[in-house]
XYZ file of C-alpha atoms in Angstrom:
605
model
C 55.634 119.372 56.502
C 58.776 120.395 58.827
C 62.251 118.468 58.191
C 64.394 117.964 60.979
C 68.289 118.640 60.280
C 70.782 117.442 62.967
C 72.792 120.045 64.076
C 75.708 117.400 65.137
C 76.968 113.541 64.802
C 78.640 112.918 67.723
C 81.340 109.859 67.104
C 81.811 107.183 69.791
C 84.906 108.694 72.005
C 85.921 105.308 73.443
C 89.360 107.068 74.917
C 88.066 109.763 75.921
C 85.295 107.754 78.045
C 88.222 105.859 79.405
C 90.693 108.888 79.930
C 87.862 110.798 82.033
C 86.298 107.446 83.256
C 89.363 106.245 84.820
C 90.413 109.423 86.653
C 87.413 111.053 87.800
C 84.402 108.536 86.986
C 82.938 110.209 84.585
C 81.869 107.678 81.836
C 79.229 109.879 79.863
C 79.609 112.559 77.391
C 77.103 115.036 79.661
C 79.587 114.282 82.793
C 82.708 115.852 81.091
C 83.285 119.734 80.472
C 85.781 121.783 78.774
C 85.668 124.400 81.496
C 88.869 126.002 83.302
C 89.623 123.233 86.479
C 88.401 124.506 89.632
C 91.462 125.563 91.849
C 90.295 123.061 94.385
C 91.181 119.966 91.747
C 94.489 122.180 91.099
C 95.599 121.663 94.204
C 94.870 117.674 94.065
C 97.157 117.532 90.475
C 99.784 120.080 93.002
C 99.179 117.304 95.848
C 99.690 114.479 93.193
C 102.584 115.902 91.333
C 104.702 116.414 94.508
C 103.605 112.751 95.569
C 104.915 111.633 92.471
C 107.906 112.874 92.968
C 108.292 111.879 97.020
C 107.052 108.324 95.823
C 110.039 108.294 93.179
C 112.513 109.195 95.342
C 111.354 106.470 97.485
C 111.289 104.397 94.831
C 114.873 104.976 93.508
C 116.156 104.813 97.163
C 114.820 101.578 97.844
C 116.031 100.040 94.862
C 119.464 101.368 95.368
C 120.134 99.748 98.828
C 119.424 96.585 98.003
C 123.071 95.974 98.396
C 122.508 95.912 102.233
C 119.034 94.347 102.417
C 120.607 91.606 104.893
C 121.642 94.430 107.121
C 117.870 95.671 106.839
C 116.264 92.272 107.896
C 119.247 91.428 110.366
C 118.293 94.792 111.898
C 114.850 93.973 112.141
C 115.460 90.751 113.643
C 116.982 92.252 116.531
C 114.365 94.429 117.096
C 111.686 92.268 116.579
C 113.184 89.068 117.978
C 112.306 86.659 114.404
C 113.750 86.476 111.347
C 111.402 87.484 108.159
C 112.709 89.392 104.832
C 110.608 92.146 104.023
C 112.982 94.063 101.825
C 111.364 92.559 99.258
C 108.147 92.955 99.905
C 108.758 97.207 100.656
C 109.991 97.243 96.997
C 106.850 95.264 95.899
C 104.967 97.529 97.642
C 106.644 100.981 96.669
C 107.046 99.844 93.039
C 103.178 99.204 93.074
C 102.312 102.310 94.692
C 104.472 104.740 92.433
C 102.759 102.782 89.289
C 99.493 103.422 90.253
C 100.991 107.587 91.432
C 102.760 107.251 87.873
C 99.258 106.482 86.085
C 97.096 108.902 87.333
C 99.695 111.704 86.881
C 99.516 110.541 83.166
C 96.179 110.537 83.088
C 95.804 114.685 84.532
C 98.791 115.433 81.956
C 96.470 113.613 79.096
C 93.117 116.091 80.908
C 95.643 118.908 79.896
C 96.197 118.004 76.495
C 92.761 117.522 75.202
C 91.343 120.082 76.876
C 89.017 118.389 79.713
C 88.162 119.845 83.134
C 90.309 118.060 86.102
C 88.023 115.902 88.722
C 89.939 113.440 90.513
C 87.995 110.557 92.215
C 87.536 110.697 95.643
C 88.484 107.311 95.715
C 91.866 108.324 94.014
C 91.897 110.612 96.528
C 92.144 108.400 99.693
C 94.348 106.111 97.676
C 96.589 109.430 96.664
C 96.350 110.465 100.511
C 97.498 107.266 102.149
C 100.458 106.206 99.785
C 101.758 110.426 100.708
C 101.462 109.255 104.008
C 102.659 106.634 104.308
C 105.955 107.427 101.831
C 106.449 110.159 104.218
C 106.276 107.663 107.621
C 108.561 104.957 105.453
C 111.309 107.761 104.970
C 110.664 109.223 108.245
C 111.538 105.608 109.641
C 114.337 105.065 108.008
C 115.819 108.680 108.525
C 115.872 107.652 112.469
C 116.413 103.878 112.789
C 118.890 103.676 109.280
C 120.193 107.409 108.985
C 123.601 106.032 107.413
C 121.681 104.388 104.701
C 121.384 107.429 103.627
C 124.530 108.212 102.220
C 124.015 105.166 99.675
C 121.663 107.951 97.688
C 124.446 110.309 97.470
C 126.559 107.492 96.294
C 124.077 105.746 93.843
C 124.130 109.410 92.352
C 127.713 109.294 91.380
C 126.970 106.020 89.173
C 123.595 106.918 87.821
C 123.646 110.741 87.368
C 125.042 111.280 83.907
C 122.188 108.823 82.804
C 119.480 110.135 85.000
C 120.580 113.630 83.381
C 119.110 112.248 79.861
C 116.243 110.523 81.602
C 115.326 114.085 82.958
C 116.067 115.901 79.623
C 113.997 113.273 78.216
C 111.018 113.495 80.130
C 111.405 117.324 79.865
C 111.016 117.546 76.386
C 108.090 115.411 75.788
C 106.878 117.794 78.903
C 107.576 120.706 76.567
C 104.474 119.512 74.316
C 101.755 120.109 77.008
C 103.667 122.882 78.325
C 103.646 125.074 74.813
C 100.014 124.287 74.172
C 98.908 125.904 77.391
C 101.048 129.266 76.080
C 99.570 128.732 73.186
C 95.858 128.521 74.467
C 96.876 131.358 77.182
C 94.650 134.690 76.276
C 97.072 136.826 77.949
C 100.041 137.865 77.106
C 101.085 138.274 80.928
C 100.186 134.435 81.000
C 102.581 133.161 78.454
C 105.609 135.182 79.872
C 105.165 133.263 83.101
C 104.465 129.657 81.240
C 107.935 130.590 79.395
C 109.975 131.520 82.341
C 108.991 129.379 84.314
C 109.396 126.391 81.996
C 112.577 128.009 80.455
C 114.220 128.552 84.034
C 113.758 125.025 84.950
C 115.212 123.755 81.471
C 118.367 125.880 81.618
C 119.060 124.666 85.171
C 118.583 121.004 83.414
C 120.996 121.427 80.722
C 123.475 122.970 83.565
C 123.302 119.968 85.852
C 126.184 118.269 84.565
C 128.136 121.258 86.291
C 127.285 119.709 89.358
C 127.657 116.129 88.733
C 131.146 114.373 90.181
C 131.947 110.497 89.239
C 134.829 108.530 90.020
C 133.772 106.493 86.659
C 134.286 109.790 84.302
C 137.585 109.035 84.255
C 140.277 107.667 81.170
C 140.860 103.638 81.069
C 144.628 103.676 81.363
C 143.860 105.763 84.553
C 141.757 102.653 85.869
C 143.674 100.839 89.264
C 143.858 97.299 89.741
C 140.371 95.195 90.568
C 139.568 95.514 93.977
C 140.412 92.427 95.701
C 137.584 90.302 97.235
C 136.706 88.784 100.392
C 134.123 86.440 101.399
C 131.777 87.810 103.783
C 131.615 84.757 106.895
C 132.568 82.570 103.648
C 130.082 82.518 100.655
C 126.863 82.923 102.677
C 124.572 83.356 99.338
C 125.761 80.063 98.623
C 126.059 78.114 101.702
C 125.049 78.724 105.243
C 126.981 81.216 106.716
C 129.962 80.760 109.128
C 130.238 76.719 107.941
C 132.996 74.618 106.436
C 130.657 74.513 103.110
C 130.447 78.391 103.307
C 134.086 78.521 103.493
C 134.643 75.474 101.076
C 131.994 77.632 98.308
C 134.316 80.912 98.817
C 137.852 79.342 98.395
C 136.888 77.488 95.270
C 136.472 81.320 93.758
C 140.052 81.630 94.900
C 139.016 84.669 96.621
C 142.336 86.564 98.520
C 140.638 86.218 102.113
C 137.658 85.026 104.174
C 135.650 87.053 107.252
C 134.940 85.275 110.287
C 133.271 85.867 113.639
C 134.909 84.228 116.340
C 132.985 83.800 119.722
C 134.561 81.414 122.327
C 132.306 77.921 123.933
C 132.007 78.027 127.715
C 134.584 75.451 128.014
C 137.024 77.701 125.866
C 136.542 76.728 122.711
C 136.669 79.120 119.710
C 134.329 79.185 117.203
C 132.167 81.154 114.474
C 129.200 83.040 115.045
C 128.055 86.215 114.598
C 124.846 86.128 116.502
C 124.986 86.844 119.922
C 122.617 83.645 120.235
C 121.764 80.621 118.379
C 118.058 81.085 117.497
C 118.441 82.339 113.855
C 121.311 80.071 112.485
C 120.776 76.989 114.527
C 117.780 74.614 115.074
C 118.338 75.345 119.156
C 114.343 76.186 119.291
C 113.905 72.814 118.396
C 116.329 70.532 120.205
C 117.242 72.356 123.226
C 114.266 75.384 123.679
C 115.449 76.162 127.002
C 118.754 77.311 126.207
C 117.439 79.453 122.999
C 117.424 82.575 124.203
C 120.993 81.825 126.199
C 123.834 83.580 124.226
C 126.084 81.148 122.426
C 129.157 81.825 124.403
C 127.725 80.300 127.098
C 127.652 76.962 125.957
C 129.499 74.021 126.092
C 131.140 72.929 123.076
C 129.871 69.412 123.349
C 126.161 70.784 123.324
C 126.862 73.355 120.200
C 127.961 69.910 118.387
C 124.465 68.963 118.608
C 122.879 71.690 116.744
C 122.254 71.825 113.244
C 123.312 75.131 111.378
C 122.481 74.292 107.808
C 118.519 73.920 107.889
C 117.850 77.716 108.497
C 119.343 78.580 105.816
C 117.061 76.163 103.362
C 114.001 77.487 105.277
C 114.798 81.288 105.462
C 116.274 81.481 102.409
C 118.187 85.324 103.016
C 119.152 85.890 99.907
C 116.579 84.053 97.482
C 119.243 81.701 96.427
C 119.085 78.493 98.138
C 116.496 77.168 95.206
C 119.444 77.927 92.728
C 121.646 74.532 94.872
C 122.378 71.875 92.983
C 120.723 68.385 94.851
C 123.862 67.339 96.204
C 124.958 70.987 97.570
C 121.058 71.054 99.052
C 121.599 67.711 101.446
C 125.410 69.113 102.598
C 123.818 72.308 103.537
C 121.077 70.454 105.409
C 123.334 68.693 107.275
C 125.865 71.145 108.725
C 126.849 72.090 111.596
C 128.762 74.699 114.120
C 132.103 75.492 112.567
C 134.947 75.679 114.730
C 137.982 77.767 114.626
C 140.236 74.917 114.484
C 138.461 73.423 111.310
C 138.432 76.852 109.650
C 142.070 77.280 110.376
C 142.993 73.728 108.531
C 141.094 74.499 105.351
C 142.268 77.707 104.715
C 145.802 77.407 105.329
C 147.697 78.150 102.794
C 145.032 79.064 100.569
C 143.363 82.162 101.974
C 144.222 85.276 104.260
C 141.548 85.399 107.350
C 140.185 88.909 108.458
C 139.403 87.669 112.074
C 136.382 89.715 114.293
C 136.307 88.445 117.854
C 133.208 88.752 119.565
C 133.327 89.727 123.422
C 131.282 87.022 125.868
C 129.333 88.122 128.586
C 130.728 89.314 131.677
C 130.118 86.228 133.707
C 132.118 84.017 130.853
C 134.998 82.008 132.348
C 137.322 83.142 129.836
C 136.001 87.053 129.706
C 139.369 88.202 130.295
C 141.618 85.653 128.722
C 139.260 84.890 125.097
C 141.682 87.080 123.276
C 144.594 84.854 124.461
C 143.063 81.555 123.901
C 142.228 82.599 120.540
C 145.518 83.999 119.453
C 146.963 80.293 121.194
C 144.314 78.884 118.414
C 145.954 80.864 115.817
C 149.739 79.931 116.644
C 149.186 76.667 117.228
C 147.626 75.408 113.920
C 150.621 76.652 112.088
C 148.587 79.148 110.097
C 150.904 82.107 108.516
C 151.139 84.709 110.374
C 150.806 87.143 107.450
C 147.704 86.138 106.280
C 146.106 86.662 109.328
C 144.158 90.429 109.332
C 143.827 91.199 113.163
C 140.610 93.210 113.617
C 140.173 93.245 117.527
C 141.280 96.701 119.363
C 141.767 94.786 122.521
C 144.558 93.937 123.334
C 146.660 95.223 120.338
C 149.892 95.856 122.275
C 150.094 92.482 123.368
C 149.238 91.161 120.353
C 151.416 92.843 118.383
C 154.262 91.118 120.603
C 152.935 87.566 120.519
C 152.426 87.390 116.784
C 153.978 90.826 115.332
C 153.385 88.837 111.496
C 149.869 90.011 112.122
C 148.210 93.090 109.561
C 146.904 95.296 112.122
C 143.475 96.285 111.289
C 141.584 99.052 112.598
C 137.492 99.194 112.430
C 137.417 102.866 112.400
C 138.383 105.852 111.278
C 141.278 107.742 113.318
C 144.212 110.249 112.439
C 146.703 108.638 110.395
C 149.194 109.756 112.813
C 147.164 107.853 115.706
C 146.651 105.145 113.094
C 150.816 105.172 112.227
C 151.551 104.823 116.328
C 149.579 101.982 116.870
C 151.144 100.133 113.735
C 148.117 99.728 112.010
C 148.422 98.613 108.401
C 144.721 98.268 107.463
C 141.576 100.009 107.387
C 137.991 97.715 107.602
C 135.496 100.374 107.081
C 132.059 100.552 105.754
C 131.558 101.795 102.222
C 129.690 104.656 103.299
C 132.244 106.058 105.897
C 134.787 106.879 103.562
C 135.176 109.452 101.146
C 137.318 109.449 97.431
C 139.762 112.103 98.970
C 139.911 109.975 102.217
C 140.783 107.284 100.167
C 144.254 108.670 98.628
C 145.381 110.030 101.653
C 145.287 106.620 103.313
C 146.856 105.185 99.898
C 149.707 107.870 100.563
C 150.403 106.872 103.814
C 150.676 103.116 102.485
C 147.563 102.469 104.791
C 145.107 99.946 102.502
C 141.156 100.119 102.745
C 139.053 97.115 102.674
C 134.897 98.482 103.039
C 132.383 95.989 103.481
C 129.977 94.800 102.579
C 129.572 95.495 99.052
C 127.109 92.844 97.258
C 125.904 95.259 93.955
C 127.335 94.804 91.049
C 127.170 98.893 90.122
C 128.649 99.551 93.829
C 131.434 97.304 93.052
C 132.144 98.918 89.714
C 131.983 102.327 91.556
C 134.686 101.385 94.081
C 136.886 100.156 91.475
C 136.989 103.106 89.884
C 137.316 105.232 92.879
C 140.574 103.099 93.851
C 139.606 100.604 96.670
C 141.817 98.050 97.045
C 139.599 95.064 98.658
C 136.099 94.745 99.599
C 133.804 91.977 102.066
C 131.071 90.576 100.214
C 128.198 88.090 100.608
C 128.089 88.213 96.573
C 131.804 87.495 95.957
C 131.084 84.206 93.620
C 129.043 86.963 91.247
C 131.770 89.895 91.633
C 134.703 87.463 90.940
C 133.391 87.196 87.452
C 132.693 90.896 86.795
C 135.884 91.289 84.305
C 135.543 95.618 84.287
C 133.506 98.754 85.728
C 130.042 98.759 84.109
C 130.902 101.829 82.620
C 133.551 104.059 82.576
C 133.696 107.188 80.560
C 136.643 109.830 79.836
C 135.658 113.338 80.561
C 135.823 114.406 76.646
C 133.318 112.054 75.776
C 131.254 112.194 78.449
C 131.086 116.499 77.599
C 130.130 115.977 73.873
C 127.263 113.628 75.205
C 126.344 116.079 77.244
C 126.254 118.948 75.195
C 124.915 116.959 72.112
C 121.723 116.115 74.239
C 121.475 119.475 75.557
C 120.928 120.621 72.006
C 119.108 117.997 70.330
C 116.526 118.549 73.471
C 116.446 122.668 73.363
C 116.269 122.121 69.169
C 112.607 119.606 69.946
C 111.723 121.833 72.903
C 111.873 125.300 70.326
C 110.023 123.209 67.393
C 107.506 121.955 69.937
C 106.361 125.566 70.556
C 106.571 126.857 67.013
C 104.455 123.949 65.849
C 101.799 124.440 69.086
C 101.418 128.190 68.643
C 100.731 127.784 65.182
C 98.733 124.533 65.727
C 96.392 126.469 68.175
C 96.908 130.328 67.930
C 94.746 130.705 64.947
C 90.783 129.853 65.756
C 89.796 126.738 67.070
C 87.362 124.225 66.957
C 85.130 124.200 69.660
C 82.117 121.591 70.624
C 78.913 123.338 69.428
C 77.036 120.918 71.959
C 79.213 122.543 74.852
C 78.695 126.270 73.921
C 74.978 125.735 74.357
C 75.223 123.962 77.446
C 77.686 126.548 78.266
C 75.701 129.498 77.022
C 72.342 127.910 79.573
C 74.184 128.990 82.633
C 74.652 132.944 83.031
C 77.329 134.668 81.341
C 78.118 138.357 80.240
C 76.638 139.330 76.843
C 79.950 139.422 75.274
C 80.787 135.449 76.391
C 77.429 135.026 75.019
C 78.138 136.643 71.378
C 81.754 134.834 71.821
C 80.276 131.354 71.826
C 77.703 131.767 68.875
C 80.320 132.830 67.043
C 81.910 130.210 67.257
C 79.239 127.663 67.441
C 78.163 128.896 63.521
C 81.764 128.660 62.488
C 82.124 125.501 63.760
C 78.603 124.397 61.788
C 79.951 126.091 59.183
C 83.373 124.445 58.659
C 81.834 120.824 59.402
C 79.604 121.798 56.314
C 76.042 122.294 58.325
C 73.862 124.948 57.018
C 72.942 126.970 59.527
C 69.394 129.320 59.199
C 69.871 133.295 58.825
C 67.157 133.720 61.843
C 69.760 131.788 64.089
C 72.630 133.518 63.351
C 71.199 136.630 63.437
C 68.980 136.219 66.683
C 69.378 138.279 69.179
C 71.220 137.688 72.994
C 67.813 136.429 74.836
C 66.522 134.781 71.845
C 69.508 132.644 72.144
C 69.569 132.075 75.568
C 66.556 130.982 75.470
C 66.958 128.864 72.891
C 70.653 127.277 74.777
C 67.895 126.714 77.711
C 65.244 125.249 75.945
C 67.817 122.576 74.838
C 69.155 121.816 77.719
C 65.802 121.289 79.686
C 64.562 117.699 80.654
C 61.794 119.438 77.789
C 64.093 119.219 75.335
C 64.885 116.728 72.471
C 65.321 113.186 74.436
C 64.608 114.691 77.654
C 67.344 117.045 77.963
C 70.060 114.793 76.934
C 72.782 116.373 74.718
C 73.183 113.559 72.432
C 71.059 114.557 69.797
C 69.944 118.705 69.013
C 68.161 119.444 66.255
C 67.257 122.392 64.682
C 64.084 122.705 62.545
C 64.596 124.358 59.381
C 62.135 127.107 59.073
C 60.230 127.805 55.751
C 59.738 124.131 54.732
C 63.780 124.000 53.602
């Protein structure tokens, strides 16, 4: 009678079903293989690697200017001629797409680790092909239609790159743990000199980046200035619609220092505020006069802009996801307001508020094209308003302006020479944040020339600014940044260095240990799946990979406690092979499957 002993138990390997399921589709144990990845699926992990990294970027960019996503839609309404926000939905989007990057980048790194061959989906594929592609259009884009936006990565960097630096050293030395098993595994000794360089080179250029890294908020407290001074953006337009008396009401109740206005002028000479060049996105004028929507606002009578309602878009649009926070009361005044006149703006705010005033030029065939500047400053003068709380922004005119009301603060929208600056008696800079540098910034403060930049809405960008010395900033957020009481972090340079170099070491002490433990974790011998080896040994190798495997197929039966029969371990090269073939032929045990070898145990045993 002949007794059947199994050569192996193979346990149910639920994650590693899943592991090589998920990535490459490969569900059953005969569909995975311990053999070296082809270089073809090494280029895919390259391709997916450096997509992770693009998509990241992307990711940390987008996330970063959401301080001027108003700008972004505003932008897009005047190319596209509607008003829609898809800010958010581009960070929905990208924050999706770098997830699912993110999880099959894990997934390769975990193929690594346990040892399994790399075969990417070719569905992963097309998905790992069209989010590339389309990163690299979105970035493209925005590199020729935003190019100044930019700059807000290079200033993000300044806030977020001493914590970034430990995210990185992090992420490095968990890294380290894959990293030292392949030297570890590497045959060659040629191998693990360029796994060690390599890896080494990048780590010492890690622990060296702080070198390069410059922030205003590294700094010592009793160095901090004063808290930048704030003012409302065309009033409080998160909580109100913008550029109306409840806008204007909302931002003096924060007892802000000033308010921004646009002001346009009617076609019967009347000044008011509005920053469109026409009515369509902040007025119902589609609705109740569709003729005249497309008409720019200037060249309107102030009777009919009376008539239009300027509160309803702002309910319906909702710009900046906030109208649903309005109280019920603040909900029906916002649905019933209207065009905001200069006059109006003038009476609340006096007294109470300095006014940085924008005028906005009508069209050429405008009655008062030449003489808007006049009947505006006559507006001013007239109402009684101080004269130094007025911040004149216009360049038109400046001479004669300077004459009719010289209590005006000059203001200039751009950069010049501070000499050119000092002849025209300018007292004020209004720039935008990212057109200014920290040096830039004390040279003007030395000249006694003060810097307001708009628009700042971010909490961390406000903090930044503070600690680089602005004195004011424009802001659509100003109810939020009135209550930020300090920077959200500020850091003097001794502490800041111990950090660093404390996390420098604790990282190169786990990275060291990491690679002691691996090397002696996997430089002895072994284990190896017996069931693979014979699969392994079916397809045609050299004599000596041969002998290699069946020696390490019997001490693998060996160690698991199997006996294994003196004629097996003894037979020859061929007799093996044919053996390896014979059971791993659809004439095999269960029709070729692998699942269940057996050996018969000759001599009755």
């Amino acid at each position: 009678m002949v007794r059947h002993q199994p050569l192996q138990y193979y346990e149910p390997q639920l994650c590693l079903s899943c592991l090589t399921g998920i990535y490459g589709c490969r569900w059953k144990r005969y569909q995975r293989s311990h053999d070296d990845t082809t270089p073809w699926e090494r280029l895919w992990f390259l391709l997916l690697t450096f997509t992770f990294g693009l998509t990241l970027t992307w990711l940390y960019f987008w996330w970063e200017v959401h301080n001027d996503y108003d700008e972004f839609n505003w932008y897009l309404y005047n190319r596209m001629g509607y008003w829609s926000d898809w800010s958010v939905p581009i960070l929905v989007t990208t924050a999706t797409a770098f997830t699912y990057i993110a999880g099959l980048l894990v997934l390769a790194l975990c193929h690594i680790v346990v040892g399994q061959q790399m075969n990417l989906h070719w569905l992963h594929k097309i998905g790992l092909v069209v989010i590339l592609a389309s990163t690299v259009v979105a970035m493209s884009a925005v590199a020729q239609l935003w190019e100044d936006e930019w700059e807000v990565l290079l200033i993000s960097l300044q806030g977020t790159s001493p914590f970034l630096h430990l995210g990185a050293l992090a992420a490095v030395t968990m890294l380290s743990w894959i990293v030292a098993g392949q030297f570890a595994r590497a045959e060659r000794s040629s191998s693990q000199v360029t796994i060690l360089c390599t890896f080494f080179t990048v780590v010492f250029a890690l622990y060296l980046a702080p070198l390069t890294i410059s922030s205003p908020c590294i700094m010592e407290k009793k160095d901090l200035g004063p808290k930048p001074t704030l003012i409302g953006h065309r009033g409080a337009p998160m909580l109100a619609p913008e550029h109306t008396l409840m806008s204007f009401r909302k931002a003096l109740e924060q007892k802000l220092y000033g308010i921004q206005a646009d002001v346009t002028i009617s076609l019967d000479g009347v000044p008011f505020l509005m920053h469109d060049t026409t009515l369509r996105r902040t007025t119902n004028v589609e609705r109740v006069f569709p003729e005249l929507a497309r008409r720019p606002a200037s060249m309107l009578n102030w009777t009919v802009l009376q008539r239009l309602n300027a509160g309803q878009w702002f309910l319906k649009t909702d710009p900046f996801w906030t109208a649903s926070s309005l109280s019920p009361s603040d909900h029906r005044e916002a649905q019933n307001q209207s065009i905001c006149s200069l006059d109006e703006l003038l009476e609340l705010a006096k007294g109470n508020a300095t006014l940085l005033l924008n005028l906005r030029e009508p069209p050429r065939d405008h009655p008062f094209r030449s003489s808007f500047v006049n009947v505006t400053l006559e507006t001013l003068l007239r109402s009684g308003f101080p004269q130094h709380q007025v911040m004149w922004l216009p360049n038109r005119q400046r001479p004669f302006v300077r004459k009719v009301a010289p209590g005006f603060q000059q203001t200039a929208g751009s950069k010049e020479a501070v000499a050119s600056l000092k002849r025209g008696h300018i007292q004020r800079l209004n720039l935008r944040y990212t057109q200014v540098s920290s040096q830039e910034l004390r040279d003007y403060a030395s000249w006694n020339l003060s810097v307001n930049l708009y628009t700042v809405n971010a909490p961390w960008l406000f903090s930044l600014l503070w600690c680089t010395g602005v004195p004011s900033v424009t802001s659509d957020n100003s109810h939020t940044l009135s209550q930020v009481p300090s920077p959200l972090w500020i850091m003097p340079p001794e502490e800041y260095c111990l950090m660093w170099v404390t996390a420098d070491l604790i990282s190169f002490t786990l990275i060291v240990g990491i690679f002691v433990f691996q090397k002696w974790r996997l430089g002895g011998i072994r284990s190896y799946n017996p069931e693979q080896i014979m699969l392994s040994a079916a397809v045609r190798r050299t004599s000596r990979d041969v002998s290699i495997m069946k020696e390490k197929l019997i001490f693998s039966e060996i160690s698991d406690g199997v006996e294994v029969s003196d004629e097996f371990s003894m037979c020859s090269d061929s007799s093996y092979d044919t053996y390896a073939n014979s059971t791993a032929t659809p004439g095999g045990p269960r029709g070729g499957s692998s699942q269940a070898k057996t050996l018969t145990d000759r001599g009755g045993r």
